[in-house]
XYZ file of C-alpha atoms in Angstrom:
632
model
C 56.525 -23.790 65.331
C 55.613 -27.263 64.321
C 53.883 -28.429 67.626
C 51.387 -25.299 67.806
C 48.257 -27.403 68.404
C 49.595 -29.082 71.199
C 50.998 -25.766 72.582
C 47.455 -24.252 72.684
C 45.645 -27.087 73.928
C 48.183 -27.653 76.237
C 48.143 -23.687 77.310
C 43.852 -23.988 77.467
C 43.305 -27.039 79.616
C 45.805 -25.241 82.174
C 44.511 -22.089 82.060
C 41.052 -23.955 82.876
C 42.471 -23.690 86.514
C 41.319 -20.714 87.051
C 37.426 -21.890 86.562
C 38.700 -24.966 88.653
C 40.348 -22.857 91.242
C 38.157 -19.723 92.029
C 33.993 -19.328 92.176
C 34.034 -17.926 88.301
C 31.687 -19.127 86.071
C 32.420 -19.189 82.460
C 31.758 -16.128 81.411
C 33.098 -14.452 84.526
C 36.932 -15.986 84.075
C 36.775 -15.607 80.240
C 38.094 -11.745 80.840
C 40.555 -12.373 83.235
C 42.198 -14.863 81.053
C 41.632 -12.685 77.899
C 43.459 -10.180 79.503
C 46.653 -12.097 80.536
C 46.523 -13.140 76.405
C 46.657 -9.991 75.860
C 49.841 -8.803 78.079
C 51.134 -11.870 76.924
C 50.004 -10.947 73.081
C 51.036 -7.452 73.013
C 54.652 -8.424 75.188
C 55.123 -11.145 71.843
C 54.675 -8.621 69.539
C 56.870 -5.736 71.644
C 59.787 -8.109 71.575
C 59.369 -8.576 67.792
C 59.874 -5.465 66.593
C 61.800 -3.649 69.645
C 65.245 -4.459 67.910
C 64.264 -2.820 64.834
C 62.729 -0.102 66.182
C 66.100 0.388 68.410
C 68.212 0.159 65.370
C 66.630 3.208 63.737
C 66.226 5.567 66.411
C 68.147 9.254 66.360
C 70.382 9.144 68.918
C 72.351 12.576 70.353
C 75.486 12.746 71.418
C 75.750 8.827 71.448
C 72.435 8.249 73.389
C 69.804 6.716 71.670
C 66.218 8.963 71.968
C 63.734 7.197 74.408
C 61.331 4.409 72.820
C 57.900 5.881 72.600
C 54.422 4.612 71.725
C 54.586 6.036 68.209
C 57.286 3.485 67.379
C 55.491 0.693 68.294
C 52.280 1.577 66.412
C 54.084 2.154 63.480
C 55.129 -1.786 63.432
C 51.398 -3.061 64.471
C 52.380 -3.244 68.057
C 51.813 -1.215 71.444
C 54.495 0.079 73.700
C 54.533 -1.163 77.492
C 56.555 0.003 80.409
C 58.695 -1.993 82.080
C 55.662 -2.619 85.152
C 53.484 -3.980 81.986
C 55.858 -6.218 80.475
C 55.036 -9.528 81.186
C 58.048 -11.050 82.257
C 58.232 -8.726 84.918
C 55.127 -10.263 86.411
C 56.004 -13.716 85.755
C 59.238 -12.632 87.918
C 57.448 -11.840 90.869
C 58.254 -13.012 94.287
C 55.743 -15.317 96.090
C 55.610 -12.339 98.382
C 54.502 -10.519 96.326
C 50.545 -9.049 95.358
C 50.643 -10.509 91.951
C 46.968 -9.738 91.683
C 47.940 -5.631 92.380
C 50.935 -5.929 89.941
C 48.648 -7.202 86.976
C 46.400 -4.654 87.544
C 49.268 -1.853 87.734
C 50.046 -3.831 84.350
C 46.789 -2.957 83.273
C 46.262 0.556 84.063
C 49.723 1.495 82.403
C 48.478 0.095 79.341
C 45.373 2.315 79.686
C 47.363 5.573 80.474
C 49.526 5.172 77.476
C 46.383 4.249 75.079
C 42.997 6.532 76.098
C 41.080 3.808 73.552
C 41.764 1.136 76.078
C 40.347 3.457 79.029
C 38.156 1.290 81.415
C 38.535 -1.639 78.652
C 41.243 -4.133 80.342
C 39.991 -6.274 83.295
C 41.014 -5.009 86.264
C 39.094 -6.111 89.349
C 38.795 -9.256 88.300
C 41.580 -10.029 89.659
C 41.612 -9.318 92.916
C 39.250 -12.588 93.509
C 42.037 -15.085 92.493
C 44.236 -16.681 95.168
C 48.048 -15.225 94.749
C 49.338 -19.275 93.487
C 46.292 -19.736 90.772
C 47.754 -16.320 89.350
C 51.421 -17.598 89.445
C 50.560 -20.991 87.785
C 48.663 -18.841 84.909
C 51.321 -16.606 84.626
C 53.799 -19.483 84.482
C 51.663 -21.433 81.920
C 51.512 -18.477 79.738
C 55.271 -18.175 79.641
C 55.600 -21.697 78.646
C 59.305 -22.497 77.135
C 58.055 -23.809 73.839
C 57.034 -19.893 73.327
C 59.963 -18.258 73.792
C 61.723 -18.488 70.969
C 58.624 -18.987 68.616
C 58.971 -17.073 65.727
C 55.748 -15.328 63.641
C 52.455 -14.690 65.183
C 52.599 -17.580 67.059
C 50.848 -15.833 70.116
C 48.451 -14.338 67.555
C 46.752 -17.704 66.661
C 46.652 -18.514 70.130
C 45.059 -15.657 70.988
C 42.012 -16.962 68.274
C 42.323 -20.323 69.655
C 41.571 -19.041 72.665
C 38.536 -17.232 71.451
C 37.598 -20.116 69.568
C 37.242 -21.802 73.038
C 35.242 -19.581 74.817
C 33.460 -19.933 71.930
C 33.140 -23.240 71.518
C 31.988 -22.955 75.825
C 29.259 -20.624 74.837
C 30.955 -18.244 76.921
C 29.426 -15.711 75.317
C 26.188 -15.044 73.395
C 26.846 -18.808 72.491
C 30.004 -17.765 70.321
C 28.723 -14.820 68.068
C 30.939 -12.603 69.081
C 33.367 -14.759 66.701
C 33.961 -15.425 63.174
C 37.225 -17.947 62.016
C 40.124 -16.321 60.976
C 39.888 -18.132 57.368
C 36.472 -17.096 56.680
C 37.410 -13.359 57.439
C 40.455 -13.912 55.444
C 38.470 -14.774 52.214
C 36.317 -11.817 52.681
C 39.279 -9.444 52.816
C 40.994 -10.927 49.472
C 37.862 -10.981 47.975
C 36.983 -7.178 48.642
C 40.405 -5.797 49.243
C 40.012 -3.284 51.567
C 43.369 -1.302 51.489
C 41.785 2.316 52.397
C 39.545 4.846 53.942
C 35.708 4.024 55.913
C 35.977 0.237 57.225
C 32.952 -0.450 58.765
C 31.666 -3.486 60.760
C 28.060 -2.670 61.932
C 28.438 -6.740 64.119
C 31.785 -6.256 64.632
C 32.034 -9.027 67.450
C 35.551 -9.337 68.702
C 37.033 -7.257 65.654
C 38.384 -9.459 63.305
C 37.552 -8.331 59.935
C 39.479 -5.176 61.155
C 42.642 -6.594 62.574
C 42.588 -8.551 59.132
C 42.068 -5.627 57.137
C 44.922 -4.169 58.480
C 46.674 -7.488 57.809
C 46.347 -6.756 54.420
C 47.157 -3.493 53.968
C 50.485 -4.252 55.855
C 50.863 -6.576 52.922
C 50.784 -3.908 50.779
C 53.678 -2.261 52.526
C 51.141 0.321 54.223
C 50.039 1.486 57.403
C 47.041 0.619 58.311
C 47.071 3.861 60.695
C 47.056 5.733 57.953
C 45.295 4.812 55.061
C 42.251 3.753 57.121
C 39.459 4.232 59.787
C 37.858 1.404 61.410
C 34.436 2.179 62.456
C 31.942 -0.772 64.209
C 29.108 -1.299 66.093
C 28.394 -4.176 68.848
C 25.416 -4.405 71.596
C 27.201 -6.634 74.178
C 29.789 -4.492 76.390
C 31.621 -7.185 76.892
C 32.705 -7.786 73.678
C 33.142 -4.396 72.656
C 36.032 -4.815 75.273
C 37.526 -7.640 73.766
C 37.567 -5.781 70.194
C 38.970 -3.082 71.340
C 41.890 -5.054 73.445
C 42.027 -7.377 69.695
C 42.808 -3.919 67.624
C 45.262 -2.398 70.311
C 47.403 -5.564 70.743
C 48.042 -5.042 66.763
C 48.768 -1.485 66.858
C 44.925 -0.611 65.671
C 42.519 1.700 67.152
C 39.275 1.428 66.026
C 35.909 3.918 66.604
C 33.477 1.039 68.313
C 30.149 2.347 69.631
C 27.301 0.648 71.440
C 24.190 -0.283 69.972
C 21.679 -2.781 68.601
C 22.408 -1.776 64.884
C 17.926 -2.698 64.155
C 17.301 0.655 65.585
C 21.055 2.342 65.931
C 23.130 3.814 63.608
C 25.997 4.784 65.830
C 28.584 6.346 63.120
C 25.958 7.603 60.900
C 27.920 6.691 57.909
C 24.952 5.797 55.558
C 26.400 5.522 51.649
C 29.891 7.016 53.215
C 31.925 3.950 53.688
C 34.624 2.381 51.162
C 34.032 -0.928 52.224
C 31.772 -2.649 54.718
C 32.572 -5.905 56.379
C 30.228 -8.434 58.759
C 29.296 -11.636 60.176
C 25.873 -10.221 61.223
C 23.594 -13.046 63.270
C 21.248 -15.282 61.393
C 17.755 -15.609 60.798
C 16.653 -13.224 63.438
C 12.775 -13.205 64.039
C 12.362 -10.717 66.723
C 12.748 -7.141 65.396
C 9.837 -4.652 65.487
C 8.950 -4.050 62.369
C 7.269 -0.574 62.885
C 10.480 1.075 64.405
C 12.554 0.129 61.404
C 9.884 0.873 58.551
C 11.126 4.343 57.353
C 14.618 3.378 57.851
C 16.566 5.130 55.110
C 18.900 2.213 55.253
C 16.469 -0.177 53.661
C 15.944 1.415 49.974
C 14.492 -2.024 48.756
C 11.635 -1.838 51.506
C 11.155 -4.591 54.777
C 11.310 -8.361 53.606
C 8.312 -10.103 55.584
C 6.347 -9.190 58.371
C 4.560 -11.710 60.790
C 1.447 -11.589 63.059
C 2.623 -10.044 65.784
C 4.197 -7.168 63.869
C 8.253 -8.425 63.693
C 10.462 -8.796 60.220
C 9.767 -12.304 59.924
C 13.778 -12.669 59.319
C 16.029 -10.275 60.016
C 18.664 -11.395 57.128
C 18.049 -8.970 54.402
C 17.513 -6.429 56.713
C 21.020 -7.102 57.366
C 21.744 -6.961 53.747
C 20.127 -4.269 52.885
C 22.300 -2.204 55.655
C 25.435 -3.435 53.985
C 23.989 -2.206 50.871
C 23.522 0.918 51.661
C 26.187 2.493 53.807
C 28.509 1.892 50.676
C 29.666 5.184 48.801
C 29.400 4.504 44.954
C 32.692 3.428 45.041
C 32.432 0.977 47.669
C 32.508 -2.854 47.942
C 30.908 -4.827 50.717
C 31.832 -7.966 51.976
C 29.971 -10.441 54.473
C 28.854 -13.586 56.071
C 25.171 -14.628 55.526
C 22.650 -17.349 56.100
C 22.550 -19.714 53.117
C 18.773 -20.079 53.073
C 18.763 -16.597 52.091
C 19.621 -16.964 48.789
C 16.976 -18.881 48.213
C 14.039 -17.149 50.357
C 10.860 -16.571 48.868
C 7.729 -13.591 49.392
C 8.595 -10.710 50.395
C 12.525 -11.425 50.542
C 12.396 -12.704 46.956
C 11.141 -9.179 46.329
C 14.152 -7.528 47.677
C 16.644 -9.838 46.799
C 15.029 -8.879 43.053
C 15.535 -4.776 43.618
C 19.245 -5.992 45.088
C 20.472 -7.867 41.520
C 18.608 -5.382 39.719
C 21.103 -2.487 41.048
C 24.083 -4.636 38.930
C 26.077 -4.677 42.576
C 25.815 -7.641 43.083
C 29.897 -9.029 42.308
C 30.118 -11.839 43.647
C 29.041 -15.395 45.901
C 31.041 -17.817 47.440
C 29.108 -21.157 48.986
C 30.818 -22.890 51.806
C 30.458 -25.882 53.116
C 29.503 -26.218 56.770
C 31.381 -26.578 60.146
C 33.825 -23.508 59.022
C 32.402 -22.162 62.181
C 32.738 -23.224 65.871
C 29.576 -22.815 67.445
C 27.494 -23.529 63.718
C 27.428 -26.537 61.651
C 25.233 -25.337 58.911
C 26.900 -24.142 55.731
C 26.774 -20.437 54.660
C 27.499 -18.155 52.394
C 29.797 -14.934 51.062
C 28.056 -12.230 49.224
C 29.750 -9.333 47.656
C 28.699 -6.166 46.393
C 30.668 -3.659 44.700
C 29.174 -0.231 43.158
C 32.100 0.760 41.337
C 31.739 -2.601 38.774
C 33.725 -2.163 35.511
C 31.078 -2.367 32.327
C 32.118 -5.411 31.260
C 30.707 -6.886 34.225
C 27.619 -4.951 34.318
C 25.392 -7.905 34.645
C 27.661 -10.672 35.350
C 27.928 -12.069 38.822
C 31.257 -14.436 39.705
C 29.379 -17.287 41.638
C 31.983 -19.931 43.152
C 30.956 -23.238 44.848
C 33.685 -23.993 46.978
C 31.609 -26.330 49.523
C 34.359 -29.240 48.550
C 37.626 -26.557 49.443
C 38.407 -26.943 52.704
C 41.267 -28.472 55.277
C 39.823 -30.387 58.487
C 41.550 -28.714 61.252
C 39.579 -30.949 64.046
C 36.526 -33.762 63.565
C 33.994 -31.067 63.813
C 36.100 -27.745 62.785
C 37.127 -27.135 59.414
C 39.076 -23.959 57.658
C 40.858 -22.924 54.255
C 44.166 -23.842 54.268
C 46.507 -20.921 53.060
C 47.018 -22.081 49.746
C 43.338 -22.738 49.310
C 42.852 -19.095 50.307
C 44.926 -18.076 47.015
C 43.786 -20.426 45.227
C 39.979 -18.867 45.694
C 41.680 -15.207 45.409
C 43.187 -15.992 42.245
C 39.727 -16.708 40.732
C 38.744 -13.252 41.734
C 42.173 -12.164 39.982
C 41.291 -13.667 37.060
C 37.320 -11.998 37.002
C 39.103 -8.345 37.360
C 41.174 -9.100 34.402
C 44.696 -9.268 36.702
C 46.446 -12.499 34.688
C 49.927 -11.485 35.919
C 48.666 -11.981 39.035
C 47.390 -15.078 38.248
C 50.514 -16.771 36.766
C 52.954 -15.169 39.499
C 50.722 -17.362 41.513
C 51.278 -20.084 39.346
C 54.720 -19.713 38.842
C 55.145 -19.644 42.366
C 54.100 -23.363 43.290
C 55.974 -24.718 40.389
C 59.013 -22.854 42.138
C 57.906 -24.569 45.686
C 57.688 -27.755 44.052
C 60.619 -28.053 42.417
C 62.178 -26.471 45.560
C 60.556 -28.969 47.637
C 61.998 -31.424 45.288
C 65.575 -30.068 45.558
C 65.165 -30.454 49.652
C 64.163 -33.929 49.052
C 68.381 -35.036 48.450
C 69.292 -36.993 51.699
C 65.741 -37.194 53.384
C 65.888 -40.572 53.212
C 69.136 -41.424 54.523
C 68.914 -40.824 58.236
C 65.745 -43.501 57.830
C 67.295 -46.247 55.472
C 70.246 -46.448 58.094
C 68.264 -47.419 60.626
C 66.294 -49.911 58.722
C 69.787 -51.418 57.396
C 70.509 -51.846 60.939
C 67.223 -53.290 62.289
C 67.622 -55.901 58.815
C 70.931 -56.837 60.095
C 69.214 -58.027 63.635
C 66.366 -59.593 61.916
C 68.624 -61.574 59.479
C 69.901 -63.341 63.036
C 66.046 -64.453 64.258
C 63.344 -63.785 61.408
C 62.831 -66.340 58.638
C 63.893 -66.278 55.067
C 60.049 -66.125 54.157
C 59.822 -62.876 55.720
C 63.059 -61.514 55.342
C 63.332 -61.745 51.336
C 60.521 -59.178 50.174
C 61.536 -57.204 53.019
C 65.444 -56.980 51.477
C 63.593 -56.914 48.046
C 61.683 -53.795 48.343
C 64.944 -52.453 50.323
C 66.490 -52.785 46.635
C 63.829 -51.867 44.655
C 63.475 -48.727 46.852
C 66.674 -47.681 46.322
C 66.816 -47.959 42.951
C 63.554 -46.116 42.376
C 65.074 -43.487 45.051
C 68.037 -42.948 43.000
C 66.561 -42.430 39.867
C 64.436 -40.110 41.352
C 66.934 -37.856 43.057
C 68.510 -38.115 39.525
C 65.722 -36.718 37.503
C 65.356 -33.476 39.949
C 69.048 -32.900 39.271
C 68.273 -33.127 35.587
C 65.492 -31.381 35.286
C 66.837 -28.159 37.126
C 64.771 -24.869 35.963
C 62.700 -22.546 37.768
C 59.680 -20.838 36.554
C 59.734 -17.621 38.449
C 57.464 -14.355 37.973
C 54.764 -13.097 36.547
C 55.879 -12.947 32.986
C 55.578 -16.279 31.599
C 53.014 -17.231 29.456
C 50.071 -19.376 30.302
C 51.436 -21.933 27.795
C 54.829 -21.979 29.167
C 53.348 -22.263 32.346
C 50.946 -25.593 31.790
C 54.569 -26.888 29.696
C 56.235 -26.740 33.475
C 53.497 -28.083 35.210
C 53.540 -30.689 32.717
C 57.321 -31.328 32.932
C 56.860 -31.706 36.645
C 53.647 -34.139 37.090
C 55.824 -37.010 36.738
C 58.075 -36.062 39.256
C 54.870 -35.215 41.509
C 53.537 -38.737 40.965
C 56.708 -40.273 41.911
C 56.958 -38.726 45.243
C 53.457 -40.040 45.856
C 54.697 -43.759 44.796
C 57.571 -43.308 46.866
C 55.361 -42.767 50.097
C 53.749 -46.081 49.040
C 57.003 -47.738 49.137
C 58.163 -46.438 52.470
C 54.828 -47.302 54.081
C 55.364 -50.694 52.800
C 59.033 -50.754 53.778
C 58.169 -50.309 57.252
C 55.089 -52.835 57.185
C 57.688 -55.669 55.918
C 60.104 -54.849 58.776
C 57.322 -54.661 61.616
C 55.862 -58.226 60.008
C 59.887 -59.551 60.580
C 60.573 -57.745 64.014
C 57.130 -59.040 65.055
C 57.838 -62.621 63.887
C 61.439 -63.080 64.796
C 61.017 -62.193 68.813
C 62.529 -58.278 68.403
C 62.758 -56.013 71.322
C 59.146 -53.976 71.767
C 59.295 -50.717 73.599
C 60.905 -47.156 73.132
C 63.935 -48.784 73.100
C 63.489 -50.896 70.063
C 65.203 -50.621 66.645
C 61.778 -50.483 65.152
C 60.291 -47.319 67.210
C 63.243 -45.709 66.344
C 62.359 -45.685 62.702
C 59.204 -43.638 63.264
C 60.289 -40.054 63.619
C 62.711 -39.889 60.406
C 60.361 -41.632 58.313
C 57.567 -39.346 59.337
C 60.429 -36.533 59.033
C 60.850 -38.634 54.802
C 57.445 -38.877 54.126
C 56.161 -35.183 55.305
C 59.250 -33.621 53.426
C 58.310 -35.578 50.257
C 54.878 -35.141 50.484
C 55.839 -31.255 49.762
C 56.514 -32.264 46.199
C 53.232 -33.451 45.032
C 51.171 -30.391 47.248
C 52.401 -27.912 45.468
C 52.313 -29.037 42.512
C 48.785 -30.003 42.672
C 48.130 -26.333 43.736
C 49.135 -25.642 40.438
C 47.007 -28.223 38.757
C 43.782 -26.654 40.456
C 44.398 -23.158 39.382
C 45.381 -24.784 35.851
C 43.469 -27.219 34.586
C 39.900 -26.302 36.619
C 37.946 -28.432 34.152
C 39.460 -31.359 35.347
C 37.597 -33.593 37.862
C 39.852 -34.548 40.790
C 39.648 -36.675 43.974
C 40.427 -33.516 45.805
C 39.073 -29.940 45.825
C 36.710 -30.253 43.413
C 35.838 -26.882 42.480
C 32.830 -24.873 40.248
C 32.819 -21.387 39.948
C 29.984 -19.567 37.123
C 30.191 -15.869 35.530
C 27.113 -15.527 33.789
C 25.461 -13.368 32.265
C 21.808 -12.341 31.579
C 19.579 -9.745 29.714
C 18.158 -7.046 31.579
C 14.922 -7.458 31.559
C 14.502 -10.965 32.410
C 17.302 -11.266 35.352
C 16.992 -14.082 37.749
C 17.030 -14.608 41.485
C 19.697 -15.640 43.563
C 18.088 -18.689 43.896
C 18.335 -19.883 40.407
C 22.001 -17.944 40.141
C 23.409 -20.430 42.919
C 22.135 -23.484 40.389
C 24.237 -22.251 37.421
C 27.754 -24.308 37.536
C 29.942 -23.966 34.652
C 33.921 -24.058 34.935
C 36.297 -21.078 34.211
C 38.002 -21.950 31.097
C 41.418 -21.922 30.660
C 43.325 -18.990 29.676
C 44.678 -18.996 26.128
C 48.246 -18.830 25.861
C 48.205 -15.578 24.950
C 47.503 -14.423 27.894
C-alpha cells in the first residue's frame, strides 16, 4: 500500500474528533480509540487468514466443523463472533446504541479470551454522542483499507501509539519503544524459545516481535515460548495485553515497580531477556534494594539523601541476572552509561569481567518519539563460544538510519539486515551472509529487468508536449531540449541493451565470496547508469518546463506539462531500484570503503585478562570488519 503515510495521518487527525467532540482529555480518549484499533486490528487480521483456515477444516458429512478460537491462534490472530466483527458495527443503523453494540463487541472478545478479562475499554464509551461514534467507526473503515494487503493495520496500530506518544498521553511516551529499534534487538539476540521476559514491558513490543520472528522460523510462537513482563502503570498493562491478543499472543504481565518487585520470580531462569527500561532514574531508595539478589555486582552510587544516584545499571544489572547460563539479553540503555564513572565504573568493571558482555550497538538520536538523545544496545550472552571469550562485537551505526519524518528517524528494512548480517558474520554463519548477498544482486538485476518500458509511458508525453512547443517556444530553447531528447534515448537504449546482455542471477547461499564481489562488480556499472539516467530525466523535464514556460503553454492540471509528473516519478522511483540494491550489496561487501552514505564502523577486539578495559574506552575502538577471503 503505497500511500500508507497519508492513510494514517489521514485516519489520526479524524479520529482527533473524538477529543474535539466529547469532554476527554488526552489520556482519557487514548483507550477508547485504542480499542476501536484494536477491533479494527484483530477484524484485519481475522479476514487474513479465515480463508485458509476454512480451507483446512474436517468437515462431516459435507459440513465443514465450526471455526473456533484455536484456529485463529494458530495463524497469530483471535477469533470474533459475528457481534465483534467490525463491520457489523460499522453497519449499524442510526437507530441504533452504537455505544452498547461496541461494548457487546468488547465483552465477546473477553468471554472468548479470559487474558483480556476487564482489559478492553468498555465504559468509555457510553460518554460519546451516538454520530462521533459513527464518524470513528466510518473513518476506521476507510476504503483505501479494504483491500490492503500485509499488516497494513499493524503499522497503524504503532502509528497510532507513536501519537499518543508523541501527545504525552501517557507517562510522556515510555510506555513505547519504535518498532525498528525492537526489531534490531530481536535479530541481534534471536529469541526463538522458552522464558521471554520484559521486566518494562510498556505496550509489549519486544514480545509481539519476538513472536514475529519465530513465525519466521516457521514456528509457533504459542508453543515454543512464554512471555513473561512486568509494568507499574495499569493502563498500559492494558494496552500490552490488547497488543499480544490482537496477534494471537498471550503473555503473563504482572503489576509492579520492578526497584522493589519481582513479579515472576524468574531470577537466572529466563532464555532471553528483553527491555527499554527508563533512563537515568534518580529516585530509588537505596536501602530497600541493597540486598537485592538481583544486583551480584553491588549498587552503583548512592547520594545524600540515601537514593541510587542513577538507576541505569541497576537496570542492567537485573537484565544480567535473570539470564540462565544459556541465556542472552537484549536492551535499550542510556548512552552516558557506557561511559559513567565511580561507583558505576565499578560495576560496569565486574559486568566485562564475567566475558558476557557480546555485543554494543550505538545509535544515533531521534530513533525515538518522545527522546532526541542518542542511545545505545547492549547485549549479553552467557552461553559465548571460546573463541569469543573476551571479544566484544562493538558496532557504530550512529550514520545508519532512514528519516521517516524531520524529527523521527528508523532503520530501514534493509539496513536492519544489513546490521544482522554483521552479527552473522561474528557467530561464524557466512552462508548466511552471502545468501544475503546474493540476494540484492538478484533484486538488482531484477529491478533492472523491470526497468524495460518504464520510460515509455513518460517519453510519449514529452514527444507530445515538444510537438506543441515547436508551434510557440523559440529555437534557443527548443534545440537542447530535442538534444537531450536524443541523447536520452540513445543512452536509454544502450542501457536496456546491456541488462539483456548481461542476464545471470546469483542466487543462494553457495557462492563464494569471490564470485560474489565478481557480480557485484559486473553490476556497478549498470548501478551507476541508472543513477545518470535520473540526472538526465530531471534535466529532460527542466528543458521542457524552461520551453512551456517561455512559449505561453497552458498552466494548470490540465496542462501537457503536469501530466508528465506522475510517470516520471513512476521512471525515476522504478529505476532508482537498480542502484539501492545494489549498493546494499556494496555495504555488506566492501565495509572498508568510505561512502557518502551509511558510513559504518563496527570493532571485535580483543584484550588480555588481566588488564580489560571499560566500556568507556571499548566504545572508542573503531576498526572495520575485513573482508572475507574467498574461501569462505
Amino acid at each position: 500500500m503505497n500511500d500508507i503515510e497519508a492513510v494514517e495521518k489521514r485516519l489520526w487527525t479524524a479520529a482527533d474528533q473524538l477529543r474535539a467532540n466529547s469532554d476527554f482529555a488526552t489520556n482519557e480518549y487514548f483507550m477508547p480509540v485504542m480499542g476501536l484499533i484494536f477491533l479494527r486490528h484483530a477484524y484485519s487480521r481475522y479476514l487474513a487468514v479465515k480463508p485458509d483456515i476454512e480451507a483446512t477444516l474436517p468437515s462431516r458429512h459435507g459440513v465443514p466443523r465450526a471455526l473456533t478460537k484455536e484456529d485463529f491462534t494458530s495463524k497469530g490472530a483471535i477469533y470474533l463472533r459475528p457481534e465483534a466483527q467490525f463491520d457489523h458495527l460499522v453497519a449499524l443503523p442510526d437507530s441504533a446504541d452504537r455505544a452498547a453494540a461496541i461494548i457487546a463487541a468488547m465483552e465477546a472478545v473477553e468471554d472468548d479470551y479470559a487474558a483480556l478479562k476487564g482489559v478492553l475499554p468498555k465504559n468509555e464509551y457510553q460518554g460519546l454522542e451516538n454520530v462521533v461514534l459513527a464518524n470513528v467507526l466510518r473513518i476506521f473503515n476507510d476504503p483505501a483499507l479494504q483491500n490492503a494487503t500485509g499488516d497494513v493495520f499493524g503499522r497503524i496500530y504503532e502509528y497510532f501509539l507513536t501519537q499518543f506518544a508523541d501527545q504525552s498521553a501517557h507517562d510522556g511516551g515510555e510506555f513505547f519503544t519504535p518498532p525498528s529499534i525492537v526489531q534490531m534487538i530481536v535479530n541481534a539476540i534471536e529469541p526463538d524459545h522458552g522464558v521471554v521476559l520484559d521486566p518494562a514491558c510498556g505496550s509489549g513490543g519486544m514480545f509481539v516481535q519476538s513472536a514475529h520472528f519465530i513465525e519466521r522460523m516457521k514456528q509457533d510462537p504459542t508453543k515454543v515460548a512464554t512471555f513473561y513482563g512486568q509494568e507499574k502503570n495499569a493502563t498500559t498493562i492494558r494496552l500490552a495485553k490488547m497488543n499480544l491478543a490482537v496477534h494471537g499472543l498471550e503473555g503473563r504481565i504482572e503489576p509492579g515497580i520492578t526497584y522493589y518487585t519481582d513479579a515472576h520470580e524468574l531470577l537466572g531462569k529466563a532464555d532471553f531477556v528483553m527491555a527499554n527500561p527508563p533512563f537515568n532514574v534518580d529516585e530509588v531508595d537505596a536501602e530497600r534494594v541493597r540486598k537485592d539478589p538481583r544486583l551480584p555486582f553491588g549498587l552503583p552510587g548512592v547520594n545524600k539523601a540515601k537514593k541510587v544516584s542513577n538507576g541505569n545499571y541497576l537496570w542492567i544489572s537485573y537484565f544480567y541476572s535473570y539470564l540462565k547460563d544459556t541465556g542472552r539479553a537484549g536492551f535499550v540503555m542510556s548512552s552516558q552509561a557506557s561511559s559513567a564513572g565511580g561507583d558505576e565504573a565499578a560495576v560496569r568493571r565486574r559486568l566485562i569481567e564475567t566475558g558476557h558482555v557480546d555485543a554494543m550497538i550505538a545509535i544515533r538520536g531521534n530513533f525515538f518519539y518522545t527522546r532526541t538523545v542518542p542511545c545505545e544496545l547492549w547485549l549479553f550472552d552467557k552461553a559465548k563460544p571460546a573463541e569469543h571469550a573476551d571479544k566484544v562485537l562493538m558496532l557504530d551505526a550512529r550514520q545508519v538510519f532512514r528519516k521517516v519524518t524531520r524529527k523521527v528517524y528508523d532503520f530501514a528494512p534493509e539496513q536492519l539486515q544489513n546490521l544482522t548480517a554483521i552479527f552473522w558474520l561474528y557467530r561464524g554463519r557466512e552462508a548466511q551472509f552471502r545468501g544475503l548477498v546474493a540476494e540484492y544482486l538478484d533484486r538488482t538485476m531484477a529491478e533492472a529487468r523491470g526497468n524495460a518500458g518504464v520510460v515509455e509511458p513518460m517519453l510519449a508525453l514529452l514527444d507530445s508536449l515538444i510537438e506543441e512547443l515547436e508551434e510557440t517556444a523559440s529555437a534557443d530553447l527548443m534545440n537542447p531540449l530535442t538534444e537531450a531528447r536524443a541523447a536520452f534515448q540513445a543512452d536509454w537504449d544502450f542501457y536496456v541493451s546491456s541488462v539483456q546482455k548481461l542476464g545471470g542471477t546469483w542466487s543462494g547461499a553457495n557462492l563464494g565470496i569471490f564470485q560474489l564481489h565478481s557480480a557485484h562488480d559486473d553490476l556497478e556499472p549498470l548501478a551507476e547508469t541508472s543513477r545518470d539516467l535520473i540526472k538526465q530525466i530531471d534535466q529532460l523535464l527542466k528543458l521542457a518546463e524552461k520551453a512551456h514556460r517561455e512559449g505561453g503553454g497552458k498552466r494548470g492540471k490540465a496542462s501537457a506539462l503536469k501530466a508528465l509528473e506522475e510517470p516520471r516519478k513512476e521512471a525515476v522511483e522504478q529505476i532508482k531500484l537498480v542502484r539501492y540494491f545494489h549498493r546494499q550489496a556494496h555495504w555488506l561487501l566492501i565495509p572498508h570503503t568510505p561512502f557518502r552514505i551509511n558510513p559504518f564502523r563496527a570493532t571485535v577486539r580483543a584484550w588480555p585478562n588481566r588488564n580489560r578495559p571499560s566500556m568507556q574506552h571499548l566504545m572508542r575502538w573503531p576498526i572495520a570488519i575485513p573482508r572475507l577471503p574467498p574461501s569462505c
